[in-house]
Short mmCIF file of C-alpha atoms in Angstrom, two decimals:
data_model
loop_
_atom_site.label_atom_id
_atom_site.label_comp_id
_atom_site.label_asym_id
_atom_site.label_seq_id
_atom_site.Cartn_x
_atom_site.Cartn_y
_atom_site.Cartn_z
CA MET A 1403 83.09 -52.70 50.99
CA PRO A 1404 81.05 -53.55 47.90
CA ARG A 1405 82.00 -51.75 44.97
CA PHE A 1406 79.80 -50.75 41.88
CA ARG A 1407 81.07 -52.65 38.83
CA VAL A 1408 80.65 -51.26 35.32
CA VAL A 1409 77.77 -52.88 33.51
CA THR A 1410 77.70 -53.68 29.26
CA LYS A 1411 74.32 -53.13 27.55
CA HIS A 1412 73.98 -56.35 26.74
CA GLN A 1413 73.94 -57.57 30.35
CA ILE A 1414 70.91 -55.20 31.04
CA SER A 1415 68.88 -56.43 28.06
CA GLY A 1416 69.70 -60.09 29.15
CA TRP A 1417 68.59 -59.30 32.86
CA ARG A 1418 65.30 -58.11 31.48
CA PHE A 1419 64.98 -60.83 29.22
CA LEU A 1420 65.56 -63.43 32.22
CA PHE A 1421 63.15 -61.46 34.58
CA ARG A 1422 60.26 -61.69 31.67
CA ARG A 1423 61.20 -65.31 31.14
CA ILE A 1424 60.72 -66.15 35.03
CA GLU A 1425 57.58 -63.87 35.22
CA HIS A 1426 55.99 -65.67 32.02
CA ALA A 1427 57.03 -69.15 33.63
CA LEU A 1428 55.20 -68.11 37.15
CA VAL A 1429 52.19 -66.87 35.22
CA ARG A 1430 51.73 -69.63 32.49
CA ARG A 1431 53.52 -72.49 33.49
CA ASP A 1432 55.70 -72.39 30.75
CA ALA A 1433 59.22 -71.07 30.18
CA SER A 1434 59.58 -71.79 26.57
CA MET A 1435 58.24 -68.63 25.38
CA LEU A 1436 56.83 -69.13 22.10
CA ASP A 1437 55.06 -66.08 22.64
CA ASP A 1438 54.85 -63.07 24.82
CA PRO A 1439 51.34 -61.77 25.85
CA GLN A 1440 52.92 -59.81 28.82
CA ARG A 1441 54.77 -57.67 26.68
CA GLY A 1442 51.89 -56.24 24.98
CA ARG A 1443 50.15 -55.60 28.26
CA SER A 1444 53.24 -53.63 29.60
CA THR A 1445 53.31 -51.89 26.14
CA ALA A 1446 49.57 -51.03 26.49
CA LEU A 1447 50.50 -49.89 30.15
CA SER A 1448 53.28 -47.45 29.12
CA LEU A 1449 51.13 -46.00 26.18
CA GLY A 1450 48.16 -45.29 28.28
CA VAL A 1451 50.59 -43.62 30.77
CA VAL A 1452 51.84 -41.71 28.24
CA LEU A 1453 48.67 -40.46 26.83
CA ALA A 1454 47.21 -39.83 30.23
CA CYS A 1455 50.15 -37.53 30.51
CA LEU A 1456 49.48 -35.62 27.47
CA LEU A 1457 45.75 -35.29 28.42
CA VAL A 1458 46.53 -33.36 31.62
CA ALA A 1459 49.17 -31.51 30.27
CA GLY A 1460 46.60 -30.48 27.28
CA ALA A 1461 44.12 -29.48 29.78
CA ALA A 1462 46.59 -27.54 31.82
CA VAL A 1463 47.61 -25.51 28.69
CA LEU A 1464 43.76 -24.88 27.36
CA SER A 1465 42.94 -24.03 30.75
CA PHE A 1466 45.91 -21.34 30.96
CA PHE A 1467 45.06 -19.96 27.43
CA LYS A 1468 41.27 -20.63 27.32
CA PRO A 1469 39.80 -20.33 31.13
CA ALA A 1470 36.67 -21.03 31.64
CA LYS A 1471 34.03 -18.25 31.07
CA GLN A 1472 32.87 -15.91 33.92
CA ILE A 1473 30.22 -13.46 34.08
CA GLY A 1474 32.79 -10.63 35.16
CA ASP A 1475 32.11 -7.44 33.71
CA ALA A 1476 30.30 -9.30 30.58
CA HIS A 1477 26.76 -7.53 30.03
CA ILE A 1478 24.91 -10.20 27.85
CA ILE A 1479 25.17 -13.71 29.11
CA ALA A 1480 23.94 -17.00 27.54
CA GLU A 1481 23.58 -20.36 29.38
CA GLN A 1482 26.27 -22.90 27.33
CA GLY A 1483 23.51 -25.61 27.16
CA SER A 1484 20.05 -24.02 26.96
CA GLY A 1485 20.89 -20.68 25.10
CA ALA A 1486 18.94 -19.03 27.81
CA LEU A 1487 19.90 -15.23 27.41
CA PHE A 1488 20.35 -13.25 30.55
CA VAL A 1489 21.34 -9.22 31.00
CA HIS A 1490 24.00 -8.75 33.94
CA LEU A 1491 23.12 -5.26 35.48
CA GLY A 1492 23.95 -4.58 38.87
CA GLY A 1493 25.17 -7.81 40.00
CA ARG A 1494 21.87 -9.48 38.70
CA LEU A 1495 20.90 -11.20 35.72
CA PHE A 1496 17.45 -10.83 34.24
CA PRO A 1497 16.14 -13.19 31.84
CA ALA A 1498 16.06 -11.41 28.35
CA LEU A 1499 13.36 -12.39 25.87
CA ASN A 1500 15.81 -12.00 22.85
CA LEU A 1501 19.20 -10.86 22.14
CA THR A 1502 17.66 -7.51 20.25
CA SER A 1503 16.21 -6.78 23.62
CA ALA A 1504 19.15 -7.46 25.57
CA ARG A 1505 21.77 -5.00 23.64
CA LEU A 1506 18.90 -2.36 23.46
CA ILE A 1507 18.98 -2.52 27.25
CA VAL A 1508 22.94 -2.48 27.41
CA GLY A 1509 23.37 -0.08 24.99
CA ALA A 1510 25.54 -1.98 22.76
CA ALA A 1511 25.51 -4.51 19.95
CA GLU A 1512 27.47 -7.13 22.05
CA ASN A 1513 27.47 -10.43 21.60
CA PRO A 1514 26.68 -13.31 24.47
CA VAL A 1515 29.12 -14.58 26.95
CA GLN A 1516 28.61 -18.23 27.04
CA VAL A 1517 28.96 -19.34 30.96
CA SER A 1518 27.99 -22.79 32.75
CA GLN A 1519 25.05 -22.98 34.93
CA ASP A 1520 27.09 -23.44 37.95
CA GLU A 1521 28.86 -19.88 37.16
CA LEU A 1522 24.97 -18.68 36.49
CA ALA A 1523 23.94 -19.73 39.95
CA LYS A 1524 26.01 -17.49 41.80
CA TYR A 1525 24.07 -14.27 40.62
CA PRO A 1526 20.82 -13.53 41.76
CA ARG A 1527 17.95 -13.42 39.28
CA GLY A 1528 15.49 -10.20 38.48
CA PRO A 1529 12.24 -10.49 36.37
CA VAL A 1530 12.09 -11.11 32.46
CA VAL A 1531 13.07 -7.84 30.72
CA GLY A 1532 12.60 -7.45 26.51
CA ILE A 1533 10.28 -6.72 23.89
CA PRO A 1534 7.82 -9.61 23.27
CA GLY A 1535 7.95 -10.43 19.35
CA ALA A 1536 11.34 -8.62 18.78
CA PRO A 1537 13.62 -10.17 16.37
CA GLY A 1538 15.94 -13.01 17.68
CA SER A 1539 18.95 -11.13 15.87
CA ILE A 1540 19.73 -8.15 13.94
CA VAL A 1541 22.78 -7.80 11.49
CA GLN A 1542 23.81 -5.44 9.28
CA PRO A 1543 23.11 -6.13 5.47
CA SER A 1544 26.18 -5.87 3.35
CA ALA A 1545 23.93 -5.34 0.08
CA LYS A 1546 23.48 -1.62 -0.52
CA ASP A 1547 20.94 -1.89 -3.58
CA SER A 1548 17.35 -1.71 -3.33
CA SER A 1549 14.72 -4.10 -4.70
CA TRP A 1550 11.36 -4.64 -3.20
CA ALA A 1551 8.12 -6.04 -5.04
CA VAL A 1552 4.48 -6.95 -4.56
CA CYS A 1553 2.99 -9.88 -6.15
CA ASP A 1554 -0.62 -11.16 -7.04
CA THR A 1555 -0.91 -14.67 -7.99
CA THR A 1556 -4.45 -14.71 -9.38
CA LYS A 1557 -6.40 -17.93 -9.85
CA VAL A 1558 -8.41 -17.78 -13.05
CA GLY A 1559 -10.78 -20.30 -15.02
CA ALA A 1560 -10.46 -23.73 -13.89
CA ALA A 1561 -8.48 -22.69 -11.01
CA ALA A 1562 -10.84 -19.98 -9.33
CA PRO A 1563 -12.00 -20.57 -5.77
CA VAL A 1564 -15.43 -22.79 -6.19
CA ASP A 1565 -18.13 -22.63 -3.12
CA GLN A 1566 -18.44 -26.18 -1.82
CA ASP A 1567 -22.30 -26.04 -1.53
CA THR A 1568 -23.08 -24.82 -4.79
CA GLY A 1569 -19.83 -25.52 -7.02
CA LEU A 1570 -20.18 -22.03 -8.57
CA PRO A 1571 -17.12 -19.48 -8.18
CA THR A 1572 -16.86 -17.45 -5.05
CA THR A 1573 -15.93 -14.38 -3.69
CA ARG A 1574 -15.90 -15.19 -0.40
CA ILE A 1575 -12.54 -17.03 -0.98
CA SER A 1576 -9.87 -14.68 -2.12
CA PRO A 1577 -8.81 -15.94 -5.81
CA THR A 1578 -5.25 -13.90 -5.36
CA ARG A 1579 -2.28 -14.75 -3.10
CA VAL A 1580 -0.14 -11.78 -2.29
CA THR A 1581 3.48 -12.14 -1.78
CA VAL A 1582 5.76 -9.59 -0.96
CA ILE A 1583 9.49 -9.76 -1.87
CA GLY A 1584 12.82 -7.93 -0.24
CA SER A 1585 15.44 -9.36 -2.52
CA ALA A 1586 16.75 -9.00 -6.38
CA LEU A 1587 14.40 -10.52 -8.66
CA VAL A 1588 14.86 -13.18 -11.46
CA ASP A 1589 13.16 -12.67 -14.78
CA ASN A 1590 13.25 -16.35 -16.96
CA ALA A 1591 11.05 -17.84 -19.24
CA ALA A 1592 8.08 -18.19 -16.85
CA ILE A 1593 7.52 -14.51 -15.80
CA ARG A 1594 9.13 -11.34 -17.70
CA PRO A 1595 8.82 -7.42 -17.60
CA LEU A 1596 5.58 -5.73 -19.86
CA ALA A 1597 6.65 -4.75 -23.08
CA ASP A 1598 5.89 -1.58 -24.64
CA GLY A 1599 2.31 -1.58 -25.95
CA GLU A 1600 1.31 -4.41 -23.53
CA ALA A 1601 -1.11 -3.49 -20.68
CA ARG A 1602 -3.10 -5.39 -17.92
CA LEU A 1603 -6.72 -4.89 -16.82
CA LEU A 1604 -6.99 -5.02 -12.97
CA ARG A 1605 -9.93 -4.71 -10.77
CA GLU A 1606 -9.75 -3.85 -7.36
CA GLY A 1607 -13.31 -3.32 -5.66
CA SER A 1608 -15.47 -1.34 -7.68
CA THR A 1609 -12.80 0.34 -9.72
CA THR A 1610 -11.01 -1.00 -12.96
CA TRP A 1611 -7.27 -0.05 -13.65
CA LEU A 1612 -5.57 -0.19 -16.67
CA VAL A 1613 -1.64 -0.78 -15.77
CA TYR A 1614 0.56 0.21 -18.61
CA PRO A 1615 4.50 1.19 -19.26
CA ASP A 1616 5.02 5.02 -18.77
CA HIS A 1617 8.28 6.66 -20.02
CA GLU A 1618 8.53 9.11 -16.85
CA HIS A 1619 7.61 6.82 -14.11
CA GLY A 1620 8.16 3.36 -15.34
CA VAL A 1621 4.68 2.02 -15.11
CA VAL A 1622 1.48 3.83 -13.77
CA ARG A 1623 -2.26 2.64 -13.05
CA ALA A 1624 -5.12 4.78 -14.65
CA SER A 1625 -8.74 4.22 -13.72
CA ILE A 1626 -10.70 3.25 -16.62
CA ASN A 1627 -14.66 2.87 -17.80
CA LEU A 1628 -15.00 -0.21 -19.82
CA GLY A 1629 -18.23 1.00 -20.61
CA GLU A 1630 -16.98 4.19 -22.36
CA SER A 1631 -16.72 2.99 -25.81
CA ALA A 1632 -15.18 6.26 -27.06
CA VAL A 1633 -12.01 5.20 -24.70
CA THR A 1634 -12.00 1.46 -25.33
CA MET A 1635 -12.39 1.95 -28.92
CA ALA A 1636 -9.17 4.39 -29.07
CA LEU A 1637 -6.92 2.22 -26.77
CA GLY A 1638 -8.01 -1.16 -28.78
CA ILE A 1639 -9.69 -2.57 -25.94
CA ASP A 1640 -12.46 -5.02 -26.86
CA ALA A 1641 -15.60 -4.88 -24.83
CA THR A 1642 -15.01 -8.73 -23.83
CA ALA A 1643 -10.98 -8.03 -22.78
CA PRO A 1644 -10.07 -10.10 -19.75
CA VAL A 1645 -10.07 -8.12 -16.20
CA LEU A 1646 -7.94 -9.54 -13.39
CA PRO A 1647 -9.11 -9.30 -9.89
CA ALA A 1648 -6.08 -7.55 -8.01
CA SER A 1649 -5.22 -6.81 -4.10
CA ALA A 1650 -5.35 -3.72 -2.66
CA GLY A 1651 -1.37 -4.03 -2.02
CA LEU A 1652 -0.62 -4.50 -5.35
CA VAL A 1653 -2.81 -1.64 -6.83
CA ASP A 1654 -1.83 0.91 -4.13
CA SER A 1655 2.22 0.61 -4.90
CA ILE A 1656 1.42 1.68 -8.19
CA MET A 1657 1.78 5.06 -9.36
CA GLU A 1658 -1.39 6.48 -10.02
CA ALA A 1659 -1.77 8.28 -13.39
CA PRO A 1660 -5.09 11.07 -14.43
CA PRO A 1661 -8.15 8.74 -15.46
CA LEU A 1662 -8.32 7.74 -18.59
CA ARG A 1663 -11.72 9.54 -20.05
CA VAL A 1664 -12.50 12.13 -22.83
CA PRO A 1665 -11.10 15.42 -21.90
CA ASP A 1666 -13.65 18.15 -21.52
CA VAL A 1667 -12.83 21.07 -23.93
CA PRO A 1668 -14.69 24.50 -23.03
CA GLY A 1669 -16.77 26.03 -25.63
CA ALA A 1670 -16.73 22.58 -27.46
CA GLY A 1671 -18.98 22.85 -30.85
CA GLN A 1672 -18.13 26.56 -31.02
CA THR A 1673 -16.14 28.13 -34.13
CA THR A 1674 -13.06 29.76 -33.84
CA THR A 1675 -10.69 31.59 -36.38
CA LEU A 1676 -7.36 30.55 -36.95
CA SER A 1677 -4.42 33.45 -37.60
CA SER A 1678 -4.40 32.10 -41.06
CA GLY A 1679 -8.12 32.95 -41.55
CA GLN A 1680 -9.44 29.71 -41.26
CA THR A 1681 -12.75 28.87 -38.93
CA VAL A 1682 -12.27 25.73 -37.66
CA THR A 1683 -14.34 24.02 -34.98
CA VAL A 1684 -13.34 24.06 -31.15
CA GLY A 1685 -12.93 20.58 -30.08
CA SER A 1686 -12.36 19.38 -33.65
CA VAL A 1687 -8.91 17.61 -34.34
CA LEU A 1688 -6.56 19.08 -37.04
CA THR A 1689 -3.80 16.78 -38.74
CA VAL A 1690 -0.47 17.64 -40.18
CA ALA A 1691 1.52 15.66 -42.29
CA THR A 1692 5.08 14.69 -40.82
CA VAL A 1693 8.47 14.86 -42.71
CA ASP A 1694 8.40 10.94 -42.07
CA ARG A 1695 5.07 10.49 -43.96
CA GLY A 1696 3.34 10.54 -40.65
CA ALA A 1697 0.58 12.44 -39.13
CA ALA A 1698 1.01 14.60 -36.05
CA TYR A 1699 -2.68 15.48 -34.22
CA TYR A 1700 -3.62 18.68 -32.75
CA LEU A 1701 -7.11 19.38 -30.63
CA VAL A 1702 -8.59 23.00 -31.30
CA SER A 1703 -9.26 25.18 -28.25
CA GLN A 1704 -10.70 28.60 -27.92
CA SER A 1705 -7.06 29.66 -27.40
CA GLY A 1706 -5.11 27.88 -30.06
CA VAL A 1707 -4.50 24.49 -30.66
CA VAL A 1708 -2.67 22.22 -28.53
CA GLN A 1709 -0.63 18.83 -29.80
CA ILE A 1710 -2.07 15.38 -28.67
CA ASN A 1711 -1.13 11.89 -29.28
CA SER A 1712 -3.05 9.69 -31.94
CA VAL A 1713 -4.66 7.68 -29.07
CA LEU A 1714 -6.41 11.37 -27.50
CA ALA A 1715 -7.10 12.09 -31.07
CA ALA A 1716 -9.50 9.09 -31.33
CA MET A 1717 -10.66 9.55 -27.84
CA ILE A 1718 -12.09 13.08 -28.84
CA ARG A 1719 -13.26 12.21 -32.42
CA ASN A 1720 -15.02 8.83 -30.93
CA ALA A 1721 -17.02 10.94 -28.54
CA ASP A 1722 -17.73 13.84 -30.76
CA SER A 1723 -16.65 14.19 -34.58
CA HIS A 1724 -18.58 17.20 -35.04
CA GLY A 1725 -19.85 15.98 -38.18
CA SER A 1726 -16.73 15.42 -40.16
CA VAL A 1727 -16.00 11.84 -41.43
CA ALA A 1728 -12.04 12.45 -41.29
CA THR A 1729 -9.89 14.84 -39.57
CA THR A 1730 -9.30 18.54 -41.06
CA THR A 1731 -5.80 18.42 -42.67
CA VAL A 1732 -4.11 22.04 -42.56
CA ASP A 1733 -0.69 22.97 -43.29
CA PRO A 1734 2.30 23.06 -40.77
CA ASP A 1735 2.55 26.88 -40.88
CA VAL A 1736 -1.07 27.35 -39.59
CA ILE A 1737 -0.27 25.00 -36.80
CA ALA A 1738 3.01 26.98 -36.36
CA THR A 1739 1.23 30.39 -35.65
CA ASN A 1740 -1.67 28.92 -33.67
CA LEU A 1741 0.17 26.13 -31.55
CA ARG A 1742 -0.37 26.49 -27.51
CA PRO A 1743 2.49 25.16 -25.23
CA GLY A 1744 2.57 22.35 -23.38
CA GLY A 1745 -0.07 19.61 -23.58
CA TRP A 1746 -3.63 18.93 -23.23
CA PRO A 1747 -4.00 19.20 -18.99
CA GLY A 1748 -4.20 15.65 -17.34
CA THR A 1749 -3.31 13.85 -20.84
CA ALA A 1750 0.30 13.74 -20.32
CA SER A 1751 0.59 9.91 -19.22
CA TYR A 1752 -2.14 8.67 -21.69
CA PRO A 1753 -0.93 5.64 -23.85
CA ALA A 1754 0.63 6.74 -26.93
CA ALA A 1755 -0.90 4.02 -29.13
CA ALA A 1756 -3.20 1.33 -28.72
CA VAL A 1757 -2.52 -1.35 -25.99
CA HIS A 1758 -2.38 -5.46 -26.29
CA ILE A 1759 -4.58 -6.68 -23.05
CA LEU A 1760 -2.50 -9.85 -21.80
CA ASP A 1761 -4.67 -12.92 -21.26
CA PRO A 1762 -4.72 -13.77 -17.37
CA GLU A 1763 -4.90 -17.48 -17.81
CA ARG A 1764 -1.45 -17.67 -19.94
CA PHE A 1765 -0.24 -14.74 -17.51
CA GLY A 1766 -2.04 -15.69 -14.07
CA THR A 1767 1.14 -13.73 -11.67
CA THR A 1768 1.42 -9.52 -11.80
CA CYS A 1769 4.41 -8.28 -9.98
CA TYR A 1770 5.03 -4.55 -9.67
CA HIS A 1771 8.60 -3.91 -8.43
CA TRP A 1772 10.74 -0.90 -7.40
CA SER A 1773 14.32 -0.89 -7.43
CA ARG A 1774 17.17 1.64 -6.69
CA GLY A 1775 20.96 1.00 -6.87
CA SER A 1776 23.34 2.63 -4.39
CA ALA A 1777 24.42 5.34 -7.13
CA ASP A 1778 20.83 5.63 -8.96
CA PRO A 1779 19.08 9.14 -8.05
CA ASN A 1780 15.83 8.03 -8.91
CA ALA A 1781 14.25 4.04 -8.40
CA ALA A 1782 12.98 2.34 -11.57
CA THR A 1783 9.55 0.40 -11.49
CA ARG A 1784 8.12 -1.87 -13.83
CA LEU A 1785 5.59 -4.88 -13.89
CA LEU A 1786 6.59 -8.18 -14.51
CA VAL A 1787 3.80 -10.56 -16.26
CA GLY A 1788 3.97 -14.70 -15.67
CA ARG A 1789 3.29 -18.15 -14.53
CA GLN A 1790 5.02 -17.93 -11.14
CA LEU A 1791 6.98 -15.45 -8.75
CA PRO A 1792 10.03 -13.78 -10.00
CA LEU A 1793 12.33 -15.77 -7.78
CA ALA A 1794 14.73 -19.16 -8.88
CA VAL A 1795 13.24 -22.36 -8.79
CA GLU A 1796 14.38 -23.74 -5.69
CA ASP A 1797 13.00 -20.55 -4.06
CA GLN A 1798 9.57 -20.36 -5.14
CA ASN A 1799 8.55 -22.47 -1.90
CA LEU A 1800 10.58 -20.26 0.48
CA ALA A 1801 8.15 -17.63 1.15
CA VAL A 1802 7.34 -17.37 4.68
CA PRO A 1803 3.11 -17.35 5.20
CA LEU A 1804 1.91 -14.23 7.27
CA VAL A 1805 0.08 -15.32 10.29
CA THR A 1806 -2.13 -12.06 9.79
CA GLY A 1807 -2.51 -12.69 6.02
CA SER A 1808 -4.59 -10.59 3.87
CA GLY A 1809 -7.46 -12.79 3.26
CA PRO A 1810 -10.41 -11.22 0.48
CA ARG A 1811 -10.35 -7.79 2.00
CA GLY A 1812 -7.01 -7.41 4.07
CA ARG A 1813 -4.34 -5.11 3.41
CA THR A 1814 -0.94 -6.82 4.57
CA ALA A 1815 0.69 -9.82 2.13
CA ASP A 1816 -0.30 -13.55 2.13
CA ALA A 1817 3.70 -14.23 2.18
CA ALA A 1818 6.87 -12.79 2.09
CA TYR A 1819 10.32 -13.54 1.25
CA LEU A 1820 13.58 -11.79 1.67
CA GLY A 1821 16.06 -14.01 0.77
CA ARG A 1822 18.52 -16.00 2.71
CA ASP A 1823 19.22 -12.74 5.06
CA THR A 1824 18.37 -12.07 8.42
CA GLY A 1825 16.49 -8.91 7.13
CA ARG A 1826 16.86 -5.37 5.81
CA TYR A 1827 17.23 -2.04 7.35
CA VAL A 1828 14.94 0.60 5.57
CA ARG A 1829 14.02 4.17 5.29
CA VAL A 1830 10.81 4.64 3.97
CA THR A 1831 10.21 7.02 0.94
CA GLY A 1832 7.15 7.97 -1.45
CA ALA A 1833 5.77 5.74 -4.12
CA ASP A 1834 6.86 8.30 -7.13
CA PRO A 1835 10.44 7.31 -8.23
CA ALA A 1836 11.67 10.26 -7.51
CA SER A 1837 10.39 11.00 -4.37
CA PRO A 1838 12.28 13.01 -2.10
CA LEU A 1839 10.76 11.89 1.18
CA ARG A 1840 13.02 10.48 3.69
CA GLU A 1841 10.81 9.10 6.72
CA SER A 1842 10.30 6.50 9.50
CA LEU A 1843 12.75 3.65 9.96
CA PHE A 1844 12.24 0.07 10.01
CA TRP A 1845 13.95 -3.44 10.27
CA ILE A 1846 12.15 -6.30 8.00
CA SER A 1847 12.98 -9.33 9.32
CA ASP A 1848 13.27 -12.47 7.01
CA SER A 1849 10.09 -14.06 8.83
CA GLY A 1850 7.99 -10.92 7.07
CA VAL A 1851 7.65 -8.44 10.07
CA ARG A 1852 8.40 -5.07 10.05
CA TYR A 1853 9.66 -3.27 13.03
CA GLY A 1854 9.31 0.29 13.56
CA ILE A 1855 12.59 1.74 14.63
CA GLU A 1856 12.48 4.80 17.43
CA ARG A 1857 15.20 7.38 16.54
CA LYS A 1858 16.49 10.34 18.41
CA ILE A 1859 15.20 13.69 16.97
CA ASP A 1860 18.14 15.41 17.14
CA ALA A 1861 20.64 12.78 15.99
CA LYS A 1862 22.99 13.78 13.16
CA SER A 1863 23.72 10.58 12.25
CA ALA A 1864 23.45 6.54 13.52
CA SER A 1865 26.47 6.73 15.83
CA ASP A 1866 24.72 9.65 17.65
CA ASP A 1867 21.37 7.93 18.12
CA PRO A 1868 21.73 5.04 21.19
CA THR A 1869 18.79 2.44 19.85
CA LEU A 1870 20.76 2.45 16.27
CA THR A 1871 24.22 2.06 18.25
CA ALA A 1872 22.72 -1.15 20.24
CA LEU A 1873 21.38 -2.35 17.34
CA GLY A 1874 24.37 -2.30 15.38
CA LEU A 1875 22.54 -0.70 12.11
CA ARG A 1876 23.68 1.80 10.01
CA ASP A 1877 23.27 3.36 6.32
CA PRO A 1878 19.59 2.06 5.50
CA VAL A 1879 18.56 1.52 2.23
CA LEU A 1880 15.26 3.31 0.78
CA ALA A 1881 12.02 1.29 0.39
CA PRO A 1882 8.50 2.79 -0.77
CA TRP A 1883 6.15 2.78 2.04
CA SER A 1884 2.95 1.25 -0.06
CA ILE A 1885 5.41 -2.27 -0.29
CA VAL A 1886 6.85 -1.77 3.11
CA SER A 1887 3.27 -1.49 4.36
CA LEU A 1888 2.44 -4.98 3.00
CA PHE A 1889 4.69 -6.52 5.68
CA ALA A 1890 3.35 -8.22 9.38
CA VAL A 1891 3.41 -5.55 12.02
CA GLY A 1892 5.86 -6.09 14.52
CA PRO A 1893 6.49 -4.03 17.85
CA ASP A 1894 8.77 -1.05 17.68
CA LEU A 1895 12.10 -1.34 18.81
CA SER A 1896 13.49 1.24 21.48
CA GLN A 1897 15.27 0.72 24.47
CA GLN A 1898 12.63 2.24 26.60
CA ASP A 1899 10.21 -0.53 25.78
CA ALA A 1900 13.28 -3.14 25.74
CA ARG A 1901 13.95 -2.12 29.91
CA ILE A 1902 10.08 -3.29 30.76
CA GLN A 1903 10.08 -6.08 33.16
CA HIS A 1904 7.64 -8.45 32.74
CA ASP A 1905 6.13 -11.14 35.60
CA GLY A 1906 3.85 -12.94 32.61
CA ILE A 1907 3.53 -11.86 29.01
CA ALA A 1908 -0.23 -12.47 27.77
CA THR A 1909 -1.02 -14.67 24.72
CA ASP A 1910 -1.10 -12.90 21.13
CA LYS A 1911 -4.72 -12.60 19.94
CA ALA A 1912 -3.62 -12.66 16.20
CA ALA A 1913 -1.99 -16.05 16.91
CA ALA A 1914 -2.47 -18.90 14.96
CA GLY A 1915 -1.93 -22.86 15.37
CA LEU A 1916 1.38 -24.73 14.43
CA ASN A 1917 -0.46 -26.66 11.58
CA VAL A 1918 2.55 -29.43 11.21
CA GLY A 1919 3.47 -32.92 12.44
CA GLN A 1920 5.57 -33.21 15.26
CA PRO A 1921 9.47 -33.31 14.48
#
């Protein structure tokens, strides 16, 4: 009976070497074994087997911890290859036009579950659902501050639009490009705020407006008749002062002040006696020397005297000086005993001093800026003038052209810029910086389109409103309607509209062709 004998490590190594040598002699007809290519092959085979085992083990582990996605109870589905969206309702898949519509249908701000085409093939299909033209995605912005601007970039002088047939300037082509901005602005050497004492003359339609800083409202516009010399002389405006064409969007955004004109004084030209016994003419201007060696001006009315500023005093005297070369100087006590409280009606916002009209050829861009911080009780407004939009250099050409741009008589902007966010969630307020209005809700996308958001009337908060819950929106920032209205009009976002089924969708009549080359 054979017996097992103990062998040593060297015997085993020698046996293996002898086996390889015999194999080498048979394959290569050489037993010298100066090289051993067979060993490299066996090593590669061994490594391949090891790697294959590792891959199989890794796939097994991955399938355990991350199995292939199945539709299951998911409501919003996306096909892995194409990204096509579906809504899973009642065991049926409904193709969705966009993610916003899908979220409105399911009533929750869910993200799509990625599944394979084979998994989709297991379910029956339904008609297309959703809101045509709704935004592809809505994400609650993190910014709490609100900043909005409308800018006119006007072509003047040699840059003005010219009729190709006559070679003369034409109004058939709008000289003004309107850009609406929904992000923080950048002040630099190319654009700056309007300084005190500066003003801009704008013409929109048949009306000329003087736009100037105001201590209460930031900046205001007041209509002015440049043919009324009594007014223009008092304001220091020359008859040849340059007037810049302006869009209705820019003009309507600026707070309107009473027209700049000589006020009517009842009983002007009649005489009245002050309490001191002095007889003065109604409608004349009295002067009192102040302690700082200046002068204060007062308008005589039938019931007393009213304090006015130097510009208003000059307007009144330019219109009718009542035969006096200079104003009548009286003692301060005379004014004190005859002073009426308040100012002259309708003149509180008149400029306090003569203004300097900016040259349009040096400052061809005009922007109205409305901003409000999250902790500010009121908004702040200002006018910016310069040579370019108040954006960073690298962002100057990032404004999105709007298909329904304004044209010469339009009411929407030509382009829109909202930075690199997906959009802004806003509640409309009034143009007045202290406006108490809190009106409609809108989502403004980064493509420059505003979407009205249907809200439940009796909802006390965003969590109580099914539409806002579905969109994942809360805490809107305020924005003036005068600027919001300049964005292109998109469809309203509501659950009812999102649930509408479509066999086909009609062509947008306001659309325009894509005027760029192939990718």
